[in-house]
């Protein structure tokens, strides 16, 4: 604590006491627990906390808006299995960060939102403080746990509780409320140092019950048409080799959810990604590995899943309450994915692959048929581009640079890129996740570059980009190897809608025609490129990836190319009474 002390003469002026304060204790508590990066936006009352954290050797990345800093922290948590830290000011800054905190919790990403807050005495009497808000109460329902620290001596415990809550069991978002007064509180330095807590084994292994493992294997072995679905929980677990070994040993076709793409390569012979509808409809046993039967999997029922009652589900998840949340799970296996997969693999013994050969052949044939169907669409070299032509170019780039990280959001831009761009390595695809939310783009891109040092390709719908677009200044400021490609079709879904009244306002889903997003990047010293054909797009992205320079490519897409709400138009109610 030598850097954190202040010598103060006592009354008698005979002894000198070493003091520390809240600022130093927060920083020391984080550092003691291996936190080396903070994402945030400076301001009252945490400006000095950021400065002092930087002075203490931490990386402090300042954003233009808290939601983007929060998204950065959340995805840092997903990539590293350590809680990502987002630091904000009180009331409005806190609320801006809260969207990201709630999104992190929904996606099971470990994150801690640390916000400064106003004085308790004034807030609780509602006497009208600067940025007065009962932040703890507001955060509680939107995260896994929420804590407030009132005394400097409790900072160590507060930070420890936040870390353990974020990463143990099912990971999620945690709120830590630090009132302004806390930072300036002083205490004896030695007592302060002793009050800090190093969290031992923050995410303990959770070993599955051997009976549950045996049950699961019996169900899997009895299947005629087995399917393994890998979710982002499996990607998060960082049990890559064990998962790959298990999947290959069984020979069972696997389907990756979008952020689990690359856990095994999309080009793996067992990958059923291109035969999705067939395997969901026809499988008789489905093993879910860190994937939830939520809306993204049609809740495990309905037309997508074929004949009612035709499936039996095995589910591996760390969260016991997840079982039976939508349909009956005949073989729940509760534990962490690394431990569960290890136990299942051990139980398989030395038998060869258990997947029936005719089923494996059916899936492979369907997949090859669909891949062949898509191939010509990806080679169209037209101007303006359509989605497939542009994505075909990007698909080749990721194939040639499999360690690059792909960030992806939008409607059509998201749905089509997910299918077209094959991934080859784990945790390389970061996207809109469980909520299908827009606005994650630049926050995810910044953190992906900071946490991994790898080149980042952010493929963004023009509308999606707008939610975090100002952060291209952040990308330029930290000189990050991020290439943003804006799929510019002049609007939301499409750029062709017209105002039905014939009035001078444009239609609600339309943006400025032929906007030049590339010029925004140039304004901050980055490279801006306009691309009108897939060849131009490929050239620009390759140059960006080679140079590592912040780049934005304005990819001109046919305004008529998109469809309403991308592939989830069914979720967007439309009035039958609307005048066309
Ligand atoms: P996807 O959207 O890819 O299907 P979900 O976010 O729906 O993925 O599901 C992820 C699941 O993984 C959650 O139910 C979560 O509890 C679980 N999970 C997260 N980390 C682990 C882990 N280390 N071990 C086991 N399960 C995990
Ligand atoms: Mg658009």
Coordinates of C-alpha atoms and ligand atoms in Angstrom, one line a residue:
X1 CA 0.0 0.0 0.0
X2 CA 3.0 2.3 -0.2
X3 CA 1.7 4.4 -3.1
X4 CA -1.6 4.7 -1.3
X5 CA -0.6 6.3 1.9
X6 CA -0.7 9.7 3.3
X7 CA 1.3 10.7 6.3
X8 CA -0.7 12.7 8.9
X9 CA 0.7 14.1 12.1
X10 CA -1.4 13.3 15.2
X11 CA -2.5 15.9 17.7
X12 CA 0.5 15.4 19.9
X13 CA 2.7 15.7 16.8
X14 CA 4.8 12.9 18.1
X15 CA 3.5 10.0 16.0
X16 CA 2.8 9.9 12.3
X17 CA -0.1 7.7 11.1
X18 CA -0.2 6.2 7.6
X19 CA -3.6 6.7 6.0
X20 CA -5.3 5.4 3.0
X21 CA -8.7 6.4 1.4
X22 CA -11.7 5.0 -0.5
X23 CA -10.2 5.7 -3.9
X24 CA -7.0 3.7 -3.1
X25 CA -8.9 0.9 -1.5
X26 CA -11.2 0.4 -4.5
X27 CA -8.2 0.3 -6.9
X28 CA -6.2 -2.0 -4.6
X29 CA -9.2 -4.4 -4.1
X30 CA -9.6 -4.7 -7.9
X31 CA -5.9 -5.2 -8.6
X32 CA -5.6 -7.8 -5.8
X33 CA -8.3 -9.8 -7.7
X34 CA -6.5 -9.6 -11.0
X35 CA -8.7 -6.8 -12.6
X36 CA -6.4 -4.9 -14.9
X37 CA -8.9 -3.1 -17.2
X38 CA -11.7 -0.7 -16.5
X39 CA -14.2 0.5 -19.2
X40 CA -16.1 3.7 -18.4
X41 CA -17.0 7.3 -18.8
X42 CA -15.3 9.8 -16.4
X43 CA -17.3 12.4 -14.4
X44 CA -18.6 13.3 -10.9
X45 CA -17.8 11.5 -8.5
X46 CA -15.5 9.0 -10.2
X47 CA -13.2 11.2 -12.3
X48 CA -10.3 10.8 -9.8
X49 CA -10.9 7.0 -9.5
X50 CA -10.3 6.6 -13.2
X51 CA -7.2 8.8 -13.1
X52 CA -5.8 7.1 -10.0
X53 CA -6.5 3.6 -11.5
X54 CA -4.5 4.6 -14.6
X55 CA -1.7 6.0 -12.4
X56 CA -1.7 2.6 -10.6
X57 CA -1.0 0.8 -13.8
X58 CA -4.5 -0.3 -14.8
X59 CA -5.8 0.1 -18.3
X60 CA -8.7 2.6 -18.2
X61 CA -10.6 2.9 -21.4
X62 CA -12.8 6.0 -21.6
X63 CA -15.9 5.9 -23.9
X64 CA -18.3 8.5 -25.2
X65 CA -21.4 6.8 -23.7
X66 CA -21.8 4.5 -20.8
X67 CA -23.9 1.9 -22.6
X68 CA -21.0 1.2 -24.9
X69 CA -18.6 1.1 -22.0
X70 CA -21.0 -1.4 -20.3
X71 CA -21.2 -3.5 -23.4
X72 CA -17.4 -3.5 -23.6
X73 CA -17.2 -4.7 -20.0
X74 CA -19.8 -7.4 -20.5
X75 CA -18.1 -8.9 -23.6
X76 CA -14.7 -8.7 -21.8
X77 CA -16.3 -10.9 -19.2
X78 CA -17.5 -13.4 -21.8
X79 CA -14.0 -13.5 -23.4
X80 CA -12.0 -13.8 -20.3
X81 CA -14.2 -15.5 -17.6
X82 CA -13.2 -12.6 -15.3
X83 CA -15.8 -9.9 -14.5
X84 CA -15.6 -7.0 -16.9
X85 CA -15.7 -3.7 -15.0
X86 CA -17.7 -0.7 -16.1
X87 CA -17.3 2.6 -14.2
X88 CA -19.9 5.3 -14.5
X89 CA -21.1 8.6 -12.8
X90 CA -24.3 8.8 -10.9
X91 CA -28.0 8.9 -12.1
X92 CA -28.0 9.3 -15.9
X93 CA -24.6 7.7 -16.3
X94 CA -25.7 4.8 -14.2
X95 CA -28.9 4.5 -16.1
X96 CA -27.0 4.5 -19.4
X97 CA -24.8 1.7 -18.1
X98 CA -27.8 -0.2 -16.7
X99 CA -29.0 -1.3 -20.2
X100 CA -25.7 -3.1 -20.7
X101 CA -25.8 -4.6 -17.2
X102 CA -29.3 -6.0 -17.8
X103 CA -28.1 -7.3 -21.2
X104 CA -25.1 -8.9 -19.5
X105 CA -27.3 -10.7 -17.0
X106 CA -29.6 -12.0 -19.7
X107 CA -26.7 -13.3 -21.7
X108 CA -24.9 -14.8 -18.6
X109 CA -21.8 -12.5 -19.1
X110 CA -19.9 -11.7 -15.9
X111 CA -19.8 -7.9 -15.4
X112 CA -19.7 -5.4 -12.6
X113 CA -21.2 -2.0 -13.0
X114 CA -19.6 0.3 -10.5
X115 CA -21.4 3.6 -10.3
X116 CA -20.7 6.6 -8.1
X117 CA -23.8 7.9 -6.3
X118 CA -25.1 10.8 -4.3
X119 CA -25.2 11.2 -0.6
X120 CA -27.5 8.6 1.1
X121 CA -28.8 11.1 3.7
X122 CA -30.1 13.4 0.9
X123 CA -31.3 10.7 -1.4
X124 CA -33.2 8.8 1.3
X125 CA -35.0 12.0 2.4
X126 CA -35.5 13.0 -1.3
X127 CA -34.1 16.4 -0.6
X128 CA -32.9 17.0 -4.1
X129 CA -29.2 16.2 -4.6
X130 CA -27.1 16.6 -7.7
X131 CA -28.0 13.6 -9.8
X132 CA -30.1 12.2 -7.0
X133 CA -31.3 8.7 -7.5
X134 CA -31.8 5.5 -5.4
X135 CA -29.5 3.6 -7.8
X136 CA -29.3 0.4 -5.7
X137 CA -33.0 -0.1 -5.7
X138 CA -33.3 0.5 -9.4
X139 CA -30.4 -1.9 -10.3
X140 CA -31.6 -4.8 -8.1
X141 CA -34.2 -6.4 -10.4
X142 CA -32.0 -6.0 -13.4
X143 CA -28.9 -7.9 -12.3
X144 CA -27.8 -11.0 -10.4
X145 CA -26.8 -9.1 -7.2
X146 CA -26.4 -5.5 -6.1
X147 CA -24.3 -4.2 -3.2
X148 CA -23.6 -0.8 -1.7
X149 CA -20.5 0.1 0.4
X150 CA -20.8 2.9 3.0
X151 CA -17.6 2.5 4.9
X152 CA -14.0 2.4 3.5
X153 CA -13.3 -0.6 5.7
X154 CA -16.0 -2.6 3.8
X155 CA -14.6 -1.9 0.3
X156 CA -12.6 -5.1 0.3
X157 CA -15.6 -7.2 1.2
X158 CA -17.9 -5.3 -1.2
X159 CA -15.5 -5.9 -4.2
X160 CA -15.1 -9.5 -3.2
X161 CA -18.8 -10.1 -3.1
X162 CA -19.3 -8.4 -6.4
X163 CA -16.6 -10.6 -8.1
X164 CA -17.9 -13.8 -6.7
X165 CA -21.5 -13.0 -7.5
X166 CA -20.6 -12.2 -11.1
X167 CA -18.6 -15.3 -12.0
X168 CA -19.8 -18.2 -9.8
X169 CA -22.6 -20.4 -10.9
X170 CA -24.5 -18.9 -13.8
X171 CA -22.4 -15.8 -14.6
X172 CA -24.2 -12.4 -14.8
X173 CA -24.2 -8.7 -14.1
X174 CA -23.6 -7.3 -10.6
X175 CA -24.1 -3.7 -9.5
X176 CA -21.8 -2.1 -7.0
X177 CA -22.9 1.3 -5.6
X178 CA -20.2 3.6 -4.3
X179 CA -21.4 6.9 -2.8
X180 CA -19.3 10.0 -3.4
X181 CA -18.4 10.3 0.3
X182 CA -16.9 6.9 0.4
X183 CA -14.0 7.8 -2.0
X184 CA -12.7 10.5 0.3
X185 CA -13.1 8.5 3.5
X186 CA -9.7 7.9 5.2
X187 CA -8.6 5.1 7.4
X188 CA -5.4 3.6 8.8
X189 CA -3.4 2.3 5.9
X190 CA -2.4 -1.0 7.6
X191 CA -6.0 -1.7 8.6
X192 CA -7.1 -0.8 5.1
X193 CA -4.6 -3.2 3.6
X194 CA -5.8 -6.0 5.9
X195 CA -9.5 -5.3 5.0
X196 CA -8.9 -6.3 1.4
X197 CA -10.1 -9.7 0.3
X198 CA -8.6 -11.9 -2.4
X199 CA -11.3 -14.1 -3.7
X200 CA -10.1 -17.7 -3.7
X201 CA -11.6 -19.9 -6.4
X202 CA -14.2 -17.4 -7.5
X203 CA -16.0 -19.8 -9.9
X204 CA -15.7 -23.2 -8.2
X205 CA -16.1 -26.3 -10.4
X206 CA -19.5 -27.8 -10.1
X207 CA -19.2 -31.6 -10.5
X208 CA -22.3 -33.3 -11.9
X209 CA -24.0 -36.2 -10.1
X210 CA -22.7 -39.5 -11.5
X211 CA -26.3 -40.8 -11.7
X212 CA -27.3 -37.8 -13.9
X213 CA -24.3 -38.5 -16.2
X214 CA -25.3 -42.1 -16.5
X215 CA -28.9 -41.2 -17.3
X216 CA -27.8 -38.7 -19.9
X217 CA -25.5 -41.3 -21.6
X218 CA -28.2 -43.9 -21.7
X219 CA -30.6 -41.5 -23.4
X220 CA -27.9 -40.4 -25.9
X221 CA -27.0 -44.0 -26.7
X222 CA -30.6 -45.0 -27.3
X223 CA -31.1 -42.3 -29.9
X224 CA -31.7 -43.0 -33.6
X225 CA -31.2 -39.4 -34.7
X226 CA -29.2 -37.6 -32.0
X227 CA -28.2 -33.9 -32.1
X228 CA -25.9 -31.9 -29.9
X229 CA -26.7 -28.1 -29.7
X230 CA -23.8 -26.0 -28.5
X231 CA -24.7 -22.6 -26.9
X232 CA -22.6 -19.6 -25.8
X233 CA -22.4 -21.1 -22.3
X234 CA -20.3 -23.8 -23.9
X235 CA -18.1 -21.2 -25.6
X236 CA -17.8 -19.3 -22.3
X237 CA -16.7 -22.4 -20.4
X238 CA -13.4 -22.5 -22.2
X239 CA -13.5 -26.3 -22.2
X240 CA -12.8 -26.3 -26.0
X241 CA -10.7 -29.4 -26.3
X242 CA -13.0 -31.5 -24.0
X243 CA -16.1 -30.4 -26.0
X244 CA -14.5 -31.1 -29.3
X245 CA -13.2 -34.5 -28.1
X246 CA -16.7 -35.5 -26.8
X247 CA -18.5 -34.4 -29.9
X248 CA -16.0 -36.3 -32.2
X249 CA -16.0 -39.4 -30.0
X250 CA -19.8 -39.6 -30.3
X251 CA -19.9 -38.8 -34.0
X252 CA -23.2 -36.9 -33.3
X253 CA -24.1 -34.0 -35.6
X254 CA -23.8 -30.7 -33.8
X255 CA -25.5 -27.4 -34.3
X256 CA -23.8 -24.2 -32.9
X257 CA -25.9 -21.3 -31.6
X258 CA -24.6 -18.1 -33.0
X259 CA -22.0 -17.2 -30.4
X260 CA -20.9 -20.9 -30.2
X261 CA -19.9 -20.9 -33.8
X262 CA -16.3 -21.8 -34.2
X263 CA -16.2 -23.9 -31.0
X264 CA -15.8 -26.6 -33.5
X265 CA -15.2 -25.2 -37.0
X266 CA -18.4 -24.6 -39.1
X267 CA -16.7 -26.6 -41.8
X268 CA -16.3 -29.7 -39.5
X269 CA -17.8 -32.8 -41.1
X270 CA -20.3 -33.2 -38.1
X271 CA -21.5 -29.5 -38.3
X272 CA -25.2 -29.4 -39.0
X273 CA -25.3 -25.6 -39.3
X274 CA -26.4 -25.6 -42.9
X275 CA -29.0 -28.3 -42.2
X276 CA -30.6 -26.5 -39.2
X277 CA -34.2 -26.9 -40.0
X278 CA -33.8 -30.6 -40.9
X279 CA -32.0 -31.5 -37.7
X280 CA -34.3 -29.6 -35.4
X281 CA -37.3 -31.2 -37.0
X282 CA -36.0 -34.7 -37.3
X283 CA -33.7 -35.4 -34.3
X284 CA -35.2 -37.7 -31.7
X285 CA -32.7 -36.9 -28.9
X286 CA -31.3 -33.4 -28.4
X287 CA -28.4 -32.7 -26.1
X288 CA -28.2 -29.0 -25.1
X289 CA -24.8 -27.9 -23.9
X290 CA -24.9 -24.4 -22.4
X291 CA -27.8 -23.4 -24.6
X292 CA -31.3 -22.4 -23.5
X293 CA -34.6 -23.4 -25.1
X294 CA -35.7 -19.8 -25.4
X295 CA -37.1 -17.9 -28.4
X296 CA -34.0 -18.5 -30.3
X297 CA -34.8 -22.2 -30.4
X298 CA -38.6 -21.7 -30.6
X299 CA -38.9 -22.8 -26.9
X300 CA -38.3 -26.4 -27.9
X301 CA -41.7 -26.8 -29.4
X302 CA -43.9 -25.9 -32.4
X303 CA -43.4 -26.5 -36.1
X304 CA -39.7 -26.0 -35.9
X305 CA -39.4 -29.1 -33.8
X306 CA -41.5 -31.4 -35.9
X307 CA -44.0 -33.8 -34.5
X308 CA -45.1 -33.0 -30.9
X309 CA -43.6 -35.5 -28.5
X310 CA -41.0 -36.6 -31.0
X311 CA -38.0 -35.3 -28.9
X312 CA -36.3 -36.2 -25.7
X313 CA -34.0 -33.5 -24.3
X314 CA -30.7 -33.8 -22.4
X315 CA -29.5 -30.5 -20.9
X316 CA -26.2 -29.6 -19.5
X317 CA -26.3 -26.4 -17.5
X318 CA -24.8 -24.9 -14.4
X319 CA -28.1 -23.4 -13.4
X320 CA -30.5 -26.0 -12.0
X321 CA -33.5 -23.8 -12.4
X322 CA -33.0 -23.7 -16.2
X323 CA -34.2 -27.4 -16.4
X324 CA -37.8 -27.9 -17.6
X325 CA -38.2 -24.1 -18.2
X326 CA -39.9 -24.7 -21.6
X327 CA -40.3 -28.4 -22.1
X328 CA -39.5 -31.6 -20.1
X329 CA -35.8 -32.4 -19.8
X330 CA -35.6 -36.2 -19.5
X331 CA -31.9 -36.1 -18.5
X332 CA -30.8 -32.9 -16.7
X333 CA -27.1 -32.7 -16.0
X334 CA -26.3 -29.8 -13.6
X335 CA -22.7 -28.7 -13.3
X336 CA -20.1 -26.7 -15.1
X337 CA -19.6 -27.7 -18.7
X338 CA -16.0 -28.6 -18.3
X339 CA -16.7 -31.0 -15.5
X340 CA -19.9 -32.4 -17.1
X341 CA -18.3 -33.0 -20.5
X342 CA -15.3 -34.7 -18.8
X343 CA -17.7 -37.0 -16.9
X344 CA -19.7 -37.8 -20.0
X345 CA -16.6 -38.5 -22.0
X346 CA -15.3 -40.8 -19.3
X347 CA -18.7 -42.6 -19.3
X348 CA -18.5 -43.2 -23.1
X349 CA -15.7 -45.6 -22.6
X350 CA -13.7 -46.8 -25.6
X351 CA -16.6 -47.6 -27.9
X352 CA -16.6 -46.0 -31.3
X353 CA -19.0 -43.3 -32.4
X354 CA -22.5 -43.9 -31.3
X355 CA -24.4 -41.9 -33.9
X356 CA -26.3 -44.1 -36.4
X357 CA -24.6 -44.0 -39.8
X358 CA -27.9 -43.4 -41.8
X359 CA -28.7 -40.3 -39.8
X360 CA -25.2 -38.9 -40.1
X361 CA -25.4 -39.5 -43.9
X362 CA -28.9 -37.8 -44.1
X363 CA -27.6 -34.7 -42.3
X364 CA -24.5 -34.5 -44.4
X365 CA -26.4 -34.8 -47.6
X366 CA -28.8 -32.0 -46.6
X367 CA -26.0 -29.8 -45.6
X368 CA -24.1 -30.3 -48.8
X369 CA -27.3 -29.5 -50.8
X370 CA -27.9 -26.2 -48.9
X371 CA -24.2 -25.2 -49.1
X372 CA -24.3 -25.7 -52.9
X373 CA -27.5 -23.8 -53.2
X374 CA -26.0 -20.8 -51.5
X375 CA -22.7 -20.8 -53.3
X376 CA -23.6 -18.9 -56.5
X377 CA -25.4 -16.1 -54.4
X378 CA -22.1 -15.4 -52.6
X379 CA -20.2 -14.8 -55.8
X380 CA -22.3 -12.1 -57.3
X381 CA -20.1 -9.1 -58.0
X382 CA -22.7 -6.4 -58.6
X383 CA -23.0 -2.7 -57.8
X384 CA -24.8 -1.8 -55.6
X385 CA -24.2 -5.0 -53.7
X386 CA -26.9 -7.3 -52.3
X387 CA -26.3 -8.8 -48.8
X388 CA -25.1 -12.2 -50.1
X389 CA -22.6 -10.7 -52.5
X390 CA -21.1 -8.4 -49.8
X391 CA -21.1 -11.2 -47.2
X392 CA -19.5 -13.6 -49.7
X393 CA -16.4 -11.3 -49.7
X394 CA -16.3 -11.1 -45.9
X395 CA -16.7 -14.9 -45.6
X396 CA -13.5 -15.4 -47.6
X397 CA -11.7 -12.9 -45.4
X398 CA -12.6 -14.7 -42.1
X399 CA -11.6 -18.0 -43.7
X400 CA -8.2 -16.6 -44.5
X401 CA -7.9 -14.9 -41.1
X402 CA -9.6 -17.3 -38.7
X403 CA -8.2 -15.6 -35.6
X404 CA -9.9 -12.3 -36.3
X405 CA -12.9 -11.5 -34.2
X406 CA -16.2 -10.9 -35.9
X407 CA -18.7 -8.5 -34.3
X408 CA -22.1 -8.6 -35.9
X409 CA -25.4 -6.7 -35.5
X410 CA -28.3 -5.5 -37.6
X411 CA -31.4 -7.1 -38.9
X412 CA -30.7 -8.6 -42.4
X413 CA -27.0 -7.9 -41.8
X414 CA -27.1 -10.1 -38.7
X415 CA -29.3 -12.9 -39.9
X416 CA -27.6 -13.4 -43.2
X417 CA -24.0 -13.0 -41.9
X418 CA -24.7 -15.6 -39.2
X419 CA -25.4 -18.1 -41.9
X420 CA -22.9 -17.1 -44.5
X421 CA -19.7 -16.4 -42.5
X422 CA -18.1 -19.6 -41.3
X423 CA -16.2 -19.4 -38.0
X424 CA -13.2 -21.6 -37.3
X425 CA -12.1 -20.8 -33.7
X426 CA -14.0 -20.5 -30.4
X427 CA -15.2 -17.1 -29.1
X428 CA -14.5 -15.3 -32.3
X429 CA -18.1 -14.4 -33.1
X430 CA -19.7 -11.8 -30.9
X431 CA -23.2 -10.6 -31.6
X432 CA -26.6 -9.4 -30.4
X433 CA -27.1 -12.4 -28.1
X434 CA -30.1 -13.5 -26.2
X435 CA -32.2 -10.3 -26.5
X436 CA -31.2 -9.7 -30.2
X437 CA -30.4 -6.2 -29.0
X438 CA -29.0 -3.4 -31.2
X439 CA -26.2 -1.2 -30.0
X440 CA -23.5 -3.7 -28.9
X441 CA -21.3 -3.1 -31.9
X442 CA -18.6 -0.6 -31.0
X443 CA -18.5 -1.5 -27.3
X444 CA -17.9 -5.2 -28.2
X445 CA -15.4 -4.2 -30.9
X446 CA -13.3 -2.1 -28.5
X447 CA -13.2 -4.7 -25.8
X448 CA -12.5 -7.5 -28.3
X449 CA -9.4 -5.6 -29.5
X450 CA -8.3 -4.6 -26.0
X451 CA -8.7 -8.0 -24.4
X452 CA -7.4 -10.2 -27.2
X453 CA -5.0 -8.0 -29.3
X454 CA -6.5 -9.6 -32.4
X455 CA -7.9 -7.8 -35.4
X456 CA -11.6 -7.1 -35.2
X457 CA -14.1 -7.0 -38.1
X458 CA -17.4 -5.4 -37.1
X459 CA -20.2 -6.0 -39.6
X460 CA -22.9 -3.6 -38.9
X461 CA -26.3 -2.7 -40.3
X462 CA -26.5 1.1 -40.9
X463 CA -29.2 1.4 -38.3
X464 CA -27.4 -0.8 -35.7
X465 CA -24.2 1.1 -36.2
X466 CA -26.0 4.4 -35.2
X467 CA -26.5 3.2 -31.7
X468 CA -22.8 3.2 -30.9
X469 CA -21.3 5.0 -33.9
X470 CA -19.7 7.8 -31.9
X471 CA -17.3 5.3 -30.4
X472 CA -15.3 5.2 -33.6
X473 CA -13.6 8.2 -32.0
X474 CA -12.7 5.8 -29.1
X475 CA -11.4 3.3 -31.6
X476 CA -9.2 6.0 -33.2
X477 CA -8.1 7.4 -29.9
X478 CA -6.7 4.1 -28.7
X479 CA -5.6 3.2 -32.2
X480 CA -7.3 -0.2 -32.2
X481 CA -7.2 -2.7 -35.0
X482 CA -10.9 -2.5 -35.7
X483 CA -12.4 -2.5 -39.2
X484 CA -16.1 -1.5 -39.2
X485 CA -18.1 -2.4 -42.3
X486 CA -21.4 -0.5 -42.4
X487 CA -23.9 -2.3 -44.7
X488 CA -25.6 0.9 -45.9
X489 CA -29.0 0.3 -47.5
X490 CA -30.3 3.8 -46.6
X491 CA -32.5 2.7 -43.7
X492 CA -34.0 0.3 -41.2
X493 CA -34.6 -3.1 -43.0
X494 CA -34.6 -1.3 -46.3
X495 CA -34.2 2.3 -47.6
X496 CA -37.2 2.3 -49.9
X497 CA -40.2 3.1 -47.7
X498 CA -42.3 6.2 -48.5
X499 CA -44.3 8.5 -46.3
X500 CA -47.9 7.4 -47.0
X501 CA -49.3 10.9 -46.6
X502 CA -47.0 12.2 -49.3
X503 CA -45.8 14.8 -46.8
X504 CA -42.2 16.2 -46.7
X505 CA -41.0 14.0 -43.8
X506 CA -39.4 10.8 -45.0
X507 CA -40.8 7.4 -44.0
X508 CA -40.1 6.3 -40.4
X509 CA -37.6 3.6 -41.4
X510 CA -35.6 5.7 -43.9
X511 CA -32.2 7.5 -43.3
X512 CA -30.3 10.1 -45.3
X513 CA -29.9 8.7 -48.8
X514 CA -26.4 7.7 -49.8
X515 CA -24.8 8.7 -46.5
X516 CA -21.0 8.5 -46.3
X517 CA -20.3 6.8 -42.9
X518 CA -16.6 6.5 -44.1
X519 CA -16.3 10.2 -43.7
X520 CA -17.1 9.9 -40.0
X521 CA -14.0 7.8 -39.5
X522 CA -11.8 10.2 -41.4
X523 CA -12.9 13.0 -39.1
X524 CA -11.1 11.2 -36.3
X525 CA -8.0 10.4 -38.2
X526 CA -9.0 6.8 -39.2
X527 CA -9.2 5.4 -42.7
X528 CA -12.5 5.8 -44.5
X529 CA -13.4 3.8 -47.7
X530 CA -16.4 3.7 -49.9
X531 CA -17.0 0.3 -51.4
X532 CA -19.6 -0.3 -54.1
X533 CA -18.7 -3.9 -55.2
X534 CA -17.7 -7.0 -53.3
X535 CA -14.2 -6.7 -54.8
X536 CA -13.8 -3.2 -53.5
X537 CA -15.1 -4.3 -50.1
X538 CA -12.6 -7.2 -49.9
X539 CA -9.7 -4.9 -50.9
X540 CA -10.6 -2.4 -48.3
X541 CA -11.1 -4.9 -45.5
X542 CA -7.9 -6.8 -46.3
X543 CA -5.9 -3.5 -46.3
X544 CA -7.4 -2.6 -42.9
X545 CA -6.6 -6.0 -41.4
X546 CA -3.1 -5.9 -42.8
X547 CA -2.4 -2.4 -41.5
X548 CA -4.3 -2.7 -38.2
X549 CA -5.4 0.9 -38.7
X550 CA -8.9 2.0 -37.5
X551 CA -11.0 1.8 -40.7
X552 CA -14.6 2.2 -41.7
X553 CA -15.9 0.9 -44.9
X554 CA -19.2 2.3 -46.2
X555 CA -20.5 -0.7 -48.1
X556 CA -23.2 0.4 -50.5
X557 CA -26.0 -2.1 -50.4
X558 CA -29.1 -2.0 -52.7
X559 CA -31.8 -0.1 -50.7
X560 CA -34.4 -2.7 -51.9
X561 CA -32.3 -5.7 -50.7
X562 CA -33.5 -6.1 -47.1
X563 CA -36.6 -7.8 -45.7
X564 CA -38.7 -6.4 -42.8
X565 CA -37.1 -7.4 -39.5
X566 CA -34.7 -9.7 -41.2
X567 CA -35.5 -13.3 -40.4
X568 CA -37.7 -12.5 -37.4
X569 CA -40.5 -10.7 -39.2
X570 CA -42.9 -13.0 -37.4
X571 CA -42.2 -11.2 -34.1
X572 CA -43.1 -7.8 -35.6
X573 CA -46.8 -7.4 -35.5
X574 CA -48.2 -5.6 -38.6
X575 CA -51.6 -4.0 -38.8
X576 CA -53.9 -5.4 -41.5
X577 CA -55.6 -2.0 -41.5
X578 CA -52.5 -0.1 -42.4
X579 CA -52.6 1.9 -45.6
X580 CA -49.9 0.7 -47.9
Ligands
LIG1 P1 -27.3 -19.6 -26.6 O1 -28.0 -18.3 -26.8 O2 -26.0 -19.6 -27.3 O3 -28.2 -20.7 -26.8 P2 -27.7 -19.2 -23.8 O4 -27.2 -17.9 -23.4 O5 -29.2 -19.3 -24.1 O6 -26.9 -19.6 -25.1 O7 -27.4 -20.3 -22.8 C1 -26.2 -20.3 -22.1 C2 -26.4 -21.2 -20.9 O8 -25.1 -21.6 -20.5 C3 -27.1 -20.6 -19.8 O9 -28.2 -21.4 -19.4 C4 -26.1 -20.7 -18.7 O10 -26.6 -21.0 -17.4 C5 -25.1 -21.7 -19.1 N1 -23.7 -21.6 -18.7 C6 -23.0 -20.5 -18.7 N2 -21.7 -20.8 -18.3 C7 -21.7 -22.1 -18.0 C8 -20.7 -23.0 -17.5 N3 -19.5 -22.6 -17.3 N4 -21.1 -24.3 -17.3 C9 -22.4 -24.7 -17.6 N5 -23.3 -23.9 -18.0 C10 -23.0 -22.6 -18.2
LIG2 MG1 -30.2 -0.9 -43.1

